[in-house]
Coordinates of C-alpha atoms in Angstrom, one line a residue:
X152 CA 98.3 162.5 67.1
X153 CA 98.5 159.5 69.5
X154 CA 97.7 160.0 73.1
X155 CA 99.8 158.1 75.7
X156 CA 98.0 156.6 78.1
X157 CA 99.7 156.4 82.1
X158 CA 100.8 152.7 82.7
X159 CA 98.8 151.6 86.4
X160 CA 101.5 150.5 88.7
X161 CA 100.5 147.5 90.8
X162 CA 101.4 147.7 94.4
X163 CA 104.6 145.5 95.2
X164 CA 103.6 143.3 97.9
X165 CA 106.6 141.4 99.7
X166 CA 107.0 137.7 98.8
X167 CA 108.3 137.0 102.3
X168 CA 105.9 137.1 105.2
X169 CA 107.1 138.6 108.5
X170 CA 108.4 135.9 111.2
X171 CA 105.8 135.5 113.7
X172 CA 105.8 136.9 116.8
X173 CA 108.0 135.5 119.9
X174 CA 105.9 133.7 122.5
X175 CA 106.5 137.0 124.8
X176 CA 103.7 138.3 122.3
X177 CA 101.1 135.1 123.0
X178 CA 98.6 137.2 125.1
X179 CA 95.5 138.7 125.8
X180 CA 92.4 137.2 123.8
X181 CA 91.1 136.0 120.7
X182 CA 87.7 136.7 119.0
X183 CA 85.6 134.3 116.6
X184 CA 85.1 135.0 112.9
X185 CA 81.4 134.0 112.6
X186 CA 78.2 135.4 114.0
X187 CA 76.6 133.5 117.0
X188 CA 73.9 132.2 115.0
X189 CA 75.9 131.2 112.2
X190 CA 78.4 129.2 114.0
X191 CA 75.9 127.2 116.1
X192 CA 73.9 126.5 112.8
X193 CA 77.5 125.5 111.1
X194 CA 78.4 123.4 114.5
X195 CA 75.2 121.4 114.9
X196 CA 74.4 120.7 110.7
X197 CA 76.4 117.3 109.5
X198 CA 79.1 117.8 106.6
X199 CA 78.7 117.5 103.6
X200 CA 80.1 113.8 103.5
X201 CA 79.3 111.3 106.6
X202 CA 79.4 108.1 106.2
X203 CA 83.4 107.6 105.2
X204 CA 86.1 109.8 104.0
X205 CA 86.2 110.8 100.2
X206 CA 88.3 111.2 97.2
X207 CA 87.5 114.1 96.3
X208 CA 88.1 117.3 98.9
X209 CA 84.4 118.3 99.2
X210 CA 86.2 121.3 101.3
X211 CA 87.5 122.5 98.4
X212 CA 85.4 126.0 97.1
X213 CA 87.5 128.8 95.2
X214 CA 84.7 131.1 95.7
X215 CA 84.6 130.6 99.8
X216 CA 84.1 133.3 101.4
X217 CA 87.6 134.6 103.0
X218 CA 86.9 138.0 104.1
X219 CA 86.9 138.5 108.3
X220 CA 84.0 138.0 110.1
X221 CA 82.2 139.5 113.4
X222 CA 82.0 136.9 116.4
X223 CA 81.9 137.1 120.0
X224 CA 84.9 137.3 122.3
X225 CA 85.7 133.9 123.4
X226 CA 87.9 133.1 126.4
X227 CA 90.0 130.2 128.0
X228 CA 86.3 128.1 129.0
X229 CA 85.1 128.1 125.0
X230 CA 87.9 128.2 122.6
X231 CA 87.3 124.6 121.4
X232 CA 83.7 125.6 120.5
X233 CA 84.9 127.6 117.7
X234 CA 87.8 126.2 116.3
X235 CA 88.3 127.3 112.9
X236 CA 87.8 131.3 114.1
X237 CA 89.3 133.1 111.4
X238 CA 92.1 135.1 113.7
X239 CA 94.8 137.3 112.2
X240 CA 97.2 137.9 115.5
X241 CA 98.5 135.7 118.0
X242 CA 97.5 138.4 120.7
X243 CA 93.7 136.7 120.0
X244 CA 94.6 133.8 121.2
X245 CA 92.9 132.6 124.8
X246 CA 95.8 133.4 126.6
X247 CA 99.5 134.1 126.6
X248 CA 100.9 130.4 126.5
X249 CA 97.6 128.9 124.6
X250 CA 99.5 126.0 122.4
X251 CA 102.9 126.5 123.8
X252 CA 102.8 122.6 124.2
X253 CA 102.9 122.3 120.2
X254 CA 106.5 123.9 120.0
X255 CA 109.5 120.9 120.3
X256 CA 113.2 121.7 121.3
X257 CA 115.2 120.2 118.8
X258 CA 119.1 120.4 118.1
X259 CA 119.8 124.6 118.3
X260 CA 122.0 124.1 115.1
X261 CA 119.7 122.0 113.3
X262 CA 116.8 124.2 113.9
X263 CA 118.7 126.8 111.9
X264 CA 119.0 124.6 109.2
X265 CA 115.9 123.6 108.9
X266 CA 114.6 127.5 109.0
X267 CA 117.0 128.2 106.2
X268 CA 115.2 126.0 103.9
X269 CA 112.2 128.1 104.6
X270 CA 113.9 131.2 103.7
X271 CA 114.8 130.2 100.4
X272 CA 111.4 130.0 99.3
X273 CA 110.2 133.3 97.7
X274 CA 106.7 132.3 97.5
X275 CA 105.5 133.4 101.1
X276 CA 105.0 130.6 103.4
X277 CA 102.6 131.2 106.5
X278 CA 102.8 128.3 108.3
X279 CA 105.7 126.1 108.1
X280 CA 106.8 122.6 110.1
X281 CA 109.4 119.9 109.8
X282 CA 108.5 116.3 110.8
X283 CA 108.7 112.6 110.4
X284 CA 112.2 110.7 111.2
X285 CA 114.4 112.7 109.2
X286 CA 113.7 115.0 112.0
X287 CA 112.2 112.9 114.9
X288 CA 114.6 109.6 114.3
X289 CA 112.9 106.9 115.4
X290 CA 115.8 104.4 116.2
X291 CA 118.7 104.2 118.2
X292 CA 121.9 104.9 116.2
X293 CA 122.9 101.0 116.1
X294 CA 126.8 101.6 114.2
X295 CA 128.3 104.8 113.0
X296 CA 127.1 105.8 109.5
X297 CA 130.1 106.8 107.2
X298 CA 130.3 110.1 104.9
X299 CA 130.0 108.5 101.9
X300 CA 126.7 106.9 103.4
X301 CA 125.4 110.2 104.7
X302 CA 126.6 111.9 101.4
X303 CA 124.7 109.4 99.1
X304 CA 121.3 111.0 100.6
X305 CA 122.3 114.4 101.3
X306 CA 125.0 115.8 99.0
X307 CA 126.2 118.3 101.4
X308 CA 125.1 117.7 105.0
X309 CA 125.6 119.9 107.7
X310 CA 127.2 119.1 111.0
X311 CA 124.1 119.6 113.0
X312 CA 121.8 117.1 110.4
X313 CA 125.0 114.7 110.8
X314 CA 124.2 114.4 114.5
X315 CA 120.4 114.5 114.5
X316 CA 120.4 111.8 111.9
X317 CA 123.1 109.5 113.1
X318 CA 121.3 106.6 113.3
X319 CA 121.2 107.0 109.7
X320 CA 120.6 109.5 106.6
X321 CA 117.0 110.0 105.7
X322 CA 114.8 112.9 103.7
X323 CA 113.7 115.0 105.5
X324 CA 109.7 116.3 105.2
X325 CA 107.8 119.8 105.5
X326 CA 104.5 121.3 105.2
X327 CA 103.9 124.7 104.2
X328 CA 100.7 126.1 105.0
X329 CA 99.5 129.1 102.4
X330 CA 97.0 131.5 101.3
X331 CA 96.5 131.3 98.0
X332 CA 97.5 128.3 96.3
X333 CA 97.5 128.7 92.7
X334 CA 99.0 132.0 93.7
X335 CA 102.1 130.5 95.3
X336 CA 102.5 128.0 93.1
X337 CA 103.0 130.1 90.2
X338 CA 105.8 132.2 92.1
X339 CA 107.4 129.2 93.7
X340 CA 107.6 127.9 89.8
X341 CA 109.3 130.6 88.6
X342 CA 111.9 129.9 91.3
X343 CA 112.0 126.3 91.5
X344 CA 110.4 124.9 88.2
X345 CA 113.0 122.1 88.6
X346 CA 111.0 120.4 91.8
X347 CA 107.9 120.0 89.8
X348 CA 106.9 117.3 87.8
X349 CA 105.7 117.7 83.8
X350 CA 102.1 118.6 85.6
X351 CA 103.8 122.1 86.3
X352 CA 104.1 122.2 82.1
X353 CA 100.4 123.3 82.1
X354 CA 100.5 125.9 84.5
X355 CA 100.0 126.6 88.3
X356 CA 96.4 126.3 87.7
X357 CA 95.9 122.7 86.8
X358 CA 98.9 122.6 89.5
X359 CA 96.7 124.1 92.1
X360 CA 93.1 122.3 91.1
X361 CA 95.2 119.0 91.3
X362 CA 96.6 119.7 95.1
X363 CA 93.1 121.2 96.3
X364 CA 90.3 119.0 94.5
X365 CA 92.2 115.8 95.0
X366 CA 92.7 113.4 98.0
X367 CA 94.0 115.2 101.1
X368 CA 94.3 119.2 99.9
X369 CA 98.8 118.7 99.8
X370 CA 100.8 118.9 96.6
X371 CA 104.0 116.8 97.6
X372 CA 107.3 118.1 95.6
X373 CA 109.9 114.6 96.9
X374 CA 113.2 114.9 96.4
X375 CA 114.9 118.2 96.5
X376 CA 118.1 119.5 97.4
X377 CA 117.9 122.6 99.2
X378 CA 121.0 124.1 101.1
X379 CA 122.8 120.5 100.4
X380 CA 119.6 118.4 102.3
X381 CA 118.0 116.2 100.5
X382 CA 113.7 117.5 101.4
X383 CA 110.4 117.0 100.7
X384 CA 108.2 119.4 100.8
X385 CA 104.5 119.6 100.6
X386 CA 102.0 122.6 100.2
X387 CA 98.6 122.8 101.4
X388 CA 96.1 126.1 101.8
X389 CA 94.8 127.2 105.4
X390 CA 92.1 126.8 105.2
X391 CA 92.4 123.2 104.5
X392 CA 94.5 122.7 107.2
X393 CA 92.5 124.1 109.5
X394 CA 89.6 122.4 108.5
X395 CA 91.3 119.3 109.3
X396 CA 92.7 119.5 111.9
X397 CA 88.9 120.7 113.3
X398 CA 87.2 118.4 112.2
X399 CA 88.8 115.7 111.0
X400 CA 87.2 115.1 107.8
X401 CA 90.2 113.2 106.0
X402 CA 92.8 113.0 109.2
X403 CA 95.9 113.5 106.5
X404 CA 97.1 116.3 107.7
X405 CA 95.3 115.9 111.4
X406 CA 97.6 112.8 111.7
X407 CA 100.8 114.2 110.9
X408 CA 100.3 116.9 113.9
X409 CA 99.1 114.0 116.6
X410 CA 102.8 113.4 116.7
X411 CA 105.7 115.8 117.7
X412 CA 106.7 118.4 114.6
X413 CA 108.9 121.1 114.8
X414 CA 107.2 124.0 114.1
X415 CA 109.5 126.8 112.0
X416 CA 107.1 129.3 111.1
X417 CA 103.5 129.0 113.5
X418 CA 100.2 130.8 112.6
X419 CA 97.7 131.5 115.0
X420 CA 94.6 130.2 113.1
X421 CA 96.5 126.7 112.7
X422 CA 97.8 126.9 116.7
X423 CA 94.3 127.0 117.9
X424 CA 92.8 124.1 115.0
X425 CA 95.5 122.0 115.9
X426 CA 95.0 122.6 120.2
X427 CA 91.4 121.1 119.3
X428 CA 93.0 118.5 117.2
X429 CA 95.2 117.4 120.1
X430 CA 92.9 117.2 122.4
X431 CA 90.5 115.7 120.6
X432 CA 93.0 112.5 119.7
X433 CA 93.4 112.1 123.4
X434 CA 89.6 111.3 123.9
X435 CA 89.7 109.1 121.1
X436 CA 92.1 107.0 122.4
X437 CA 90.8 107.2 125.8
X438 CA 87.1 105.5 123.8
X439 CA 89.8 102.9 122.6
X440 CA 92.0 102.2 125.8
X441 CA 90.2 100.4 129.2
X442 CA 90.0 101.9 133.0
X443 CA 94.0 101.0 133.3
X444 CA 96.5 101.9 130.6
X445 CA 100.0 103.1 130.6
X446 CA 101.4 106.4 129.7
X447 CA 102.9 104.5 126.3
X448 CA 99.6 102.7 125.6
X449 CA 98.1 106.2 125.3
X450 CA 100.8 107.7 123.2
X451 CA 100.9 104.7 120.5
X452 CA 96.9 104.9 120.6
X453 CA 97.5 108.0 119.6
X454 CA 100.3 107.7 117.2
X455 CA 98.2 104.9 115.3
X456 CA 95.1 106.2 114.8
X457 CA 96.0 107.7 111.2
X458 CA 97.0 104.5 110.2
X459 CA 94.5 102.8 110.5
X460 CA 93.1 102.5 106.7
X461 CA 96.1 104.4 105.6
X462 CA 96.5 101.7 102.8
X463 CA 100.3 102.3 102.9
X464 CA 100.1 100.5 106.0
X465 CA 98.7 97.0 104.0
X466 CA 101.8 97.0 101.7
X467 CA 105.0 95.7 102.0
X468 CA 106.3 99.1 102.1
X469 CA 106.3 100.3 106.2
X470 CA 107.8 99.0 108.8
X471 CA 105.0 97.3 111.3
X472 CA 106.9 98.3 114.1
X473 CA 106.4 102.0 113.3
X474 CA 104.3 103.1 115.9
X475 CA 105.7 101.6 118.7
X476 CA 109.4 103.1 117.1
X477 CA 107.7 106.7 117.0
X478 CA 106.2 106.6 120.7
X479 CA 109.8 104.9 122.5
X480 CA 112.2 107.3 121.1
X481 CA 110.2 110.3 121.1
X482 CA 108.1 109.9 124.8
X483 CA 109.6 112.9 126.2
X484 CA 108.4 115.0 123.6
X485 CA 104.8 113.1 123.4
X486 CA 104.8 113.9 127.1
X487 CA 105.2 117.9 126.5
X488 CA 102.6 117.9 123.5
X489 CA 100.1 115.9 125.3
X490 CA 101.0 116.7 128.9
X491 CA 98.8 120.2 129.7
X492 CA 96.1 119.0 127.9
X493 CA 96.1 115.7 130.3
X494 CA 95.8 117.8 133.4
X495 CA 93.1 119.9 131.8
X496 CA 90.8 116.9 131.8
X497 CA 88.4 115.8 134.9
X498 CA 88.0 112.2 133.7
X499 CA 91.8 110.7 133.4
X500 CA 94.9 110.8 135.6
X501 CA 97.8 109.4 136.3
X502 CA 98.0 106.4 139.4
X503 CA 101.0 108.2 141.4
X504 CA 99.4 111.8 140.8
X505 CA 100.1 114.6 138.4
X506 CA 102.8 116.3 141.1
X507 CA 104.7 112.8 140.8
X508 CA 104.7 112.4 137.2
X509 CA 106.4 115.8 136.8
X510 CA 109.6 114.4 138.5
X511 CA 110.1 111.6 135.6
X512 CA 108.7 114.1 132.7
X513 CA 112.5 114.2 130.9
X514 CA 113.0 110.3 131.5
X515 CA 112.7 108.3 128.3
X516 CA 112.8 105.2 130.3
X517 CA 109.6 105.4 132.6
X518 CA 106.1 104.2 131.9
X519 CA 103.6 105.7 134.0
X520 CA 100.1 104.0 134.6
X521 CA 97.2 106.1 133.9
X522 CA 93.7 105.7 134.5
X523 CA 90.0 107.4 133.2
X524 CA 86.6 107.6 134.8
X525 CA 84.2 105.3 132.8
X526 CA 81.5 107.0 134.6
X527 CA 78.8 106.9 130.8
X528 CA 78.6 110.5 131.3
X529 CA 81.8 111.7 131.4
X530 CA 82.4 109.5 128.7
X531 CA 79.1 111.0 126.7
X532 CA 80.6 114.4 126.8
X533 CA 84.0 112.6 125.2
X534 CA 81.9 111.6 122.5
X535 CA 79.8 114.8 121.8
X536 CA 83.2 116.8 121.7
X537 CA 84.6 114.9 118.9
X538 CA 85.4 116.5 115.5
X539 CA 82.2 117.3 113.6
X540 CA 82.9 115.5 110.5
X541 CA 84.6 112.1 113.1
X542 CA 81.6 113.0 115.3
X543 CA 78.9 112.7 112.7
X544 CA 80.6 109.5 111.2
X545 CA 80.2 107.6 114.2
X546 CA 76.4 108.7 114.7
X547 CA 75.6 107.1 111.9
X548 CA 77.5 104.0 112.8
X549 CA 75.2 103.8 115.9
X550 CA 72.0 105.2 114.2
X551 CA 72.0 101.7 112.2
X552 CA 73.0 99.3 115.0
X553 CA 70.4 101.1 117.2
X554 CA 67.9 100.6 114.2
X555 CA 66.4 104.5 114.7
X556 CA 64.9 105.6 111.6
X557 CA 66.3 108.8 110.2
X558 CA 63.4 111.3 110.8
X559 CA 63.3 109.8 114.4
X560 CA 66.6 110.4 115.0
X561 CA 66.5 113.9 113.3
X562 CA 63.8 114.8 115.8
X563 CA 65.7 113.0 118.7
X564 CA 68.2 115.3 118.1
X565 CA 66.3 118.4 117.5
X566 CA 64.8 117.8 120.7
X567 CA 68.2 117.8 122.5
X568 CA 68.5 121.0 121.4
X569 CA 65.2 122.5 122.7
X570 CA 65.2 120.7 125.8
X571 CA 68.8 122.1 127.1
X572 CA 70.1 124.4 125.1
X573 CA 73.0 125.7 126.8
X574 CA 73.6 122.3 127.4
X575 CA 74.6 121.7 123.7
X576 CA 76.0 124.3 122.9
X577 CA 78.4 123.5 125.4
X578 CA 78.7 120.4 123.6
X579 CA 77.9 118.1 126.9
X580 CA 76.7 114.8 125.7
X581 CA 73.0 113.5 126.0
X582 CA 70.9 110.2 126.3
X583 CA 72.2 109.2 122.7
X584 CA 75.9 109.7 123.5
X585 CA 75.8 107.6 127.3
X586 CA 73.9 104.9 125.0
X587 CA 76.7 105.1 122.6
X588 CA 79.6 105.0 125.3
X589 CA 77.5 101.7 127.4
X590 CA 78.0 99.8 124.1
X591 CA 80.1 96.8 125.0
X592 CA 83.7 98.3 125.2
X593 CA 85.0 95.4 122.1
X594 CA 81.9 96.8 120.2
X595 CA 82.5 100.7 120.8
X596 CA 86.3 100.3 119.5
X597 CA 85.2 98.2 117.0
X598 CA 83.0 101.2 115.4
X599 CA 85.6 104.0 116.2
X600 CA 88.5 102.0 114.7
X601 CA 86.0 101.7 111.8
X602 CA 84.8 105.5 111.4
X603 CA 88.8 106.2 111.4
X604 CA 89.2 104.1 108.4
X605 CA 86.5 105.1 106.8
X606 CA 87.8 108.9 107.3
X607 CA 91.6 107.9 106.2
X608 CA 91.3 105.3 103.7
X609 CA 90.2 106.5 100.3
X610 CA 91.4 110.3 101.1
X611 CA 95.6 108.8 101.5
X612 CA 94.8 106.3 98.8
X613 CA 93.8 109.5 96.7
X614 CA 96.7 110.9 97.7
X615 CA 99.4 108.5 97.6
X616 CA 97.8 107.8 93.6
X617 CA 98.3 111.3 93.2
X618 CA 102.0 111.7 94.1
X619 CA 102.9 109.5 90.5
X620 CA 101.6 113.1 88.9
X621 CA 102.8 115.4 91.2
X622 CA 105.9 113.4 91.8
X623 CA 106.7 112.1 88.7
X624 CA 107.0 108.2 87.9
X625 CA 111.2 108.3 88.4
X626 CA 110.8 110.3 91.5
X627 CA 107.3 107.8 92.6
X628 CA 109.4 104.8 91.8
X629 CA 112.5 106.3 94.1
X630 CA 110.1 106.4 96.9
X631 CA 108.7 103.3 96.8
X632 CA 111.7 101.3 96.5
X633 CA 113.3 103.0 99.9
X634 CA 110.0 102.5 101.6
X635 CA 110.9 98.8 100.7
X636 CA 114.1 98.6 102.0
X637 CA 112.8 100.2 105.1
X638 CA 110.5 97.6 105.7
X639 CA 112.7 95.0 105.2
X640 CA 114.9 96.8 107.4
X641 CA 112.0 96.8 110.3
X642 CA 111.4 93.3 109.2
X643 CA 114.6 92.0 110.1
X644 CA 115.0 93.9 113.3
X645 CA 112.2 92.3 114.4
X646 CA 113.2 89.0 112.9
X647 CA 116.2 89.3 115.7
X648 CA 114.4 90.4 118.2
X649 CA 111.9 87.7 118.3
X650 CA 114.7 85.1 117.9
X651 CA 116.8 86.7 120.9
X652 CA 113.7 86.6 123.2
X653 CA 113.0 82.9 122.3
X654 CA 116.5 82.5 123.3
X655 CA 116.0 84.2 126.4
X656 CA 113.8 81.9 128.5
X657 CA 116.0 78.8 127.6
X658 CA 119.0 80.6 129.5
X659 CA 116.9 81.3 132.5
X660 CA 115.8 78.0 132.8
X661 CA 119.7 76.6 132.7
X662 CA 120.8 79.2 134.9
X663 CA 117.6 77.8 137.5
X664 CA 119.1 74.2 136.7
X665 CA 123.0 74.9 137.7
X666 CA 121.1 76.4 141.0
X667 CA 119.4 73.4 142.0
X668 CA 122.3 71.7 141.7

């Protein structure tokens, strides 16, 4: 006689996470995730990898540790000492509007669009943002573009994606930032087996060791039609987001975020990462600019400092005018990301005042003139607040033009931590930081603009390699082809505009001429 055995029932967890709350629920406090000790310990010790960017994703770990920890209460005066703090609710956040600066107005329409395409993912999706021209355009619409134009890019374009894109038809890009990667993968699949290249053919866990191990943590899926747009859409854990945008050890994702996204589904863990990411790409360009700078020469220092080394940047495939296109049609919304954090800091302002400014904040016409303290330090403290991985980069940069020997600078080090404390651990700069920001100012860019491509060049080279797999060779050959045409699109823009600027002087001369006369 056979006994029958009761079938165990797993749980049914929803595939769909619930929407975020509204930003009338962005209050009270947050708490960190690590012990006191543990943090200062994790804060102080160099990464794993210093000297340049990697490969590989040392950041990678299956077994990490992912369970909530005990940390102190932390307020509005210390939330960028503990930026990865492993928060669950956007009520932990500093305060009510902490990041509010992150979150663009685009097109009402468009935005629903764009959060449709969300939606249709089963596979639950914690964090989610659109970016890059297809949503930012970064030219003027020159001529009207015709259906058939729009219609051979996106098969069945919406009104509202019509009118944000009328200076022409382009993809248009997401992240999605998730928990479990292998996880999602193997749901999203099931659902959508058809985005995936012949990698998917050996299952979501080779899929999932591919995105995480290699280059820059993001498994890119290019050209997919979703609701009748053409997208592409990559996934990345987290974790590794957050540990970028912290601490900047491959600036891939870091990058994307220094310029205006449109955030469709936030999480708080990756709102507070990326407030210390923003506000630690203002101080590196304010190391790169001198005393006097414009509100534009901050904003395209900013907008170019993940392409430095980006090795797409050395091919014939981008247009060299992409910075400067990014920072002139999209200045309004580079003033509200970097805006609050400007007035937050001591050491720059701008020449007509911070009341003033606020008068031309929604004209995309006016260049304001800025200046910063050079005072060594005020500049020191720039330096020591850094990203850890960036931070540590750079150290060893000056470590060898300095000469110091490694055990004497371990100790000079160690000693800055006995001698004050409270001083580091509110991450004020000492002797070695003033020496580092009294460089000559040619020399001290020189090094930074060198750390950065050491931090972005063989992580994006990793990656962009790694899109042939994950893309496919028809869909890798697509792309590369249009990123052509785009540059010789830039190319002959600039082509004309160098010609009608040569012309320009020879007309003011004649018209001086007849005047004379």
């Amino acid at each position: 006689m056979y006994r029958i055995l009761p079938l165990r029932v797993a749980p049914y967890y929803a595939l769909r996470p619930a929407s975020p709350a509204g930003f009338s629920q962005l209050s009270s406090r947050w708490y960190s995730t690590e012990s006191k000790d543990k943090q200062s310990d994790s804060e102080d010790s160099p990464p794993l990898y210093t000297r340049r960017g990697s490969a590989i994703n040392f950041n990678w770990d299956r077994k990490a540790d992912k369970g909530k920890r005990d940390g102190p209460t932390l307020s509005a005066d210390n939330w960028e000492e503990h930026p990865d703090a492993k928060i669950e609710d956007f009520e932990e956040l500093p305060y009510k509007e902490f990041g509010i600066n992150q979150h663009m107005e685009v097109n009402a329409e468009f935005k629903k669009v764009l959060t449709q395409v969300v939606r249709e993912f089963r596979a639950p999706i914690m964090y989610a943002m659109a970016y890059g021209s297809g949503v930012f355009p970064q030219s003027k619409a020159s001529k009207p573009v015709s259906d058939e134009d729009f219609r051979a890019i996106h098969p069945k374009p919406s009104s509202a994606l019509m009118e944000v894109q009328k200076g022409g038809p382009k993809m248009v890009d997401f992240i999605f930032g998730v928990t479990h990667t292998q996880h999602w993968h193997s749901l999203n699949m099931r659902q959508h087996r058809d985005h995936y290249s012949g990698l998917a053919s050996f299952g979501s866990g080779l899929v999932s060791t591919f995105q995480d191990r290699w280059g820059a943590g993001v498994y890119f899926n290019p050209y997919v039609t979703k609701n009748g747009m053409l997208i592409k859409y990559g996934v990345t854990s987290i974790d590794n987001m957050c540990t970028d945008l912290s601490t900047w050890n491959n600036l891939y994702l870091a990058g994307r975020l220094h310029k205006p996204v449109k955030i469709l589904r936030d999480h708080p863990r990756v709102r507070l990462a990326n407030q210390v990411n923003l506000i630690s790409a203002v101080r590196t360009a304010l190391l790169l600019l001198p005393p006097k700078f414009t509100e534009k020469e901050l904003f395209s220092t900013i907008a170019g400092i993940s392409y430095l080394g980006d090795p797409r940047m050395a091919l014939p495939t981008e247009n060299k005018s992409k910075i400067s296109n990014i920072v002139d049609n999209n200045l309004v919304s580079f003033r509200k990301l970097y805006g609050p954090l400007l007035n937050t800091l001591p050491n720059v302002d701008y020449n007509e005042g911070a009341d003033q400014q606020s008068k031309h904040v929604l004209d995309p016409d006016y260049d304001a003139t800025m200046h910063q303290d050079m005072d060594p330090v005020k500049r020191g403290n720039m330096v020591r607040r850094l990203p850890k991985a960036f931070r540590s980069r750079l150290y060893f940069q000056y470590q060898k033009k300095f000469m110091i020997p490694a055990a004497e600078f371990k100790t000079m080090m160690d000693a800055s931590k006995e001698e004050d404390a409270v001083s580091f651990k509110r991450r004020e700069g000492g002797g070695f930081e003033q020496r580092i920001v009294q460089d000559d100012p040619e020399q001290l860019r020189s090094y930074i603009r060198k750390v950065i491509k050491q931090t972005v060049e063989w992580p994006a080279t990793a990656q962009s390699l790694k899109g042939f797999f994950t893309a496919g060779v028809k869909r890798s050959i697509r792309y590369m082809s249009e990123k052509l045409a785009k540059y010789k699109e830039g190319k002959a823009k600039a082509e004309t505009k160098a010609q009608a600027d040569e012309k320009k002087p020879v007309s003011e001369e004649a018209d001086k001429d007849k005047k004379s006369e």
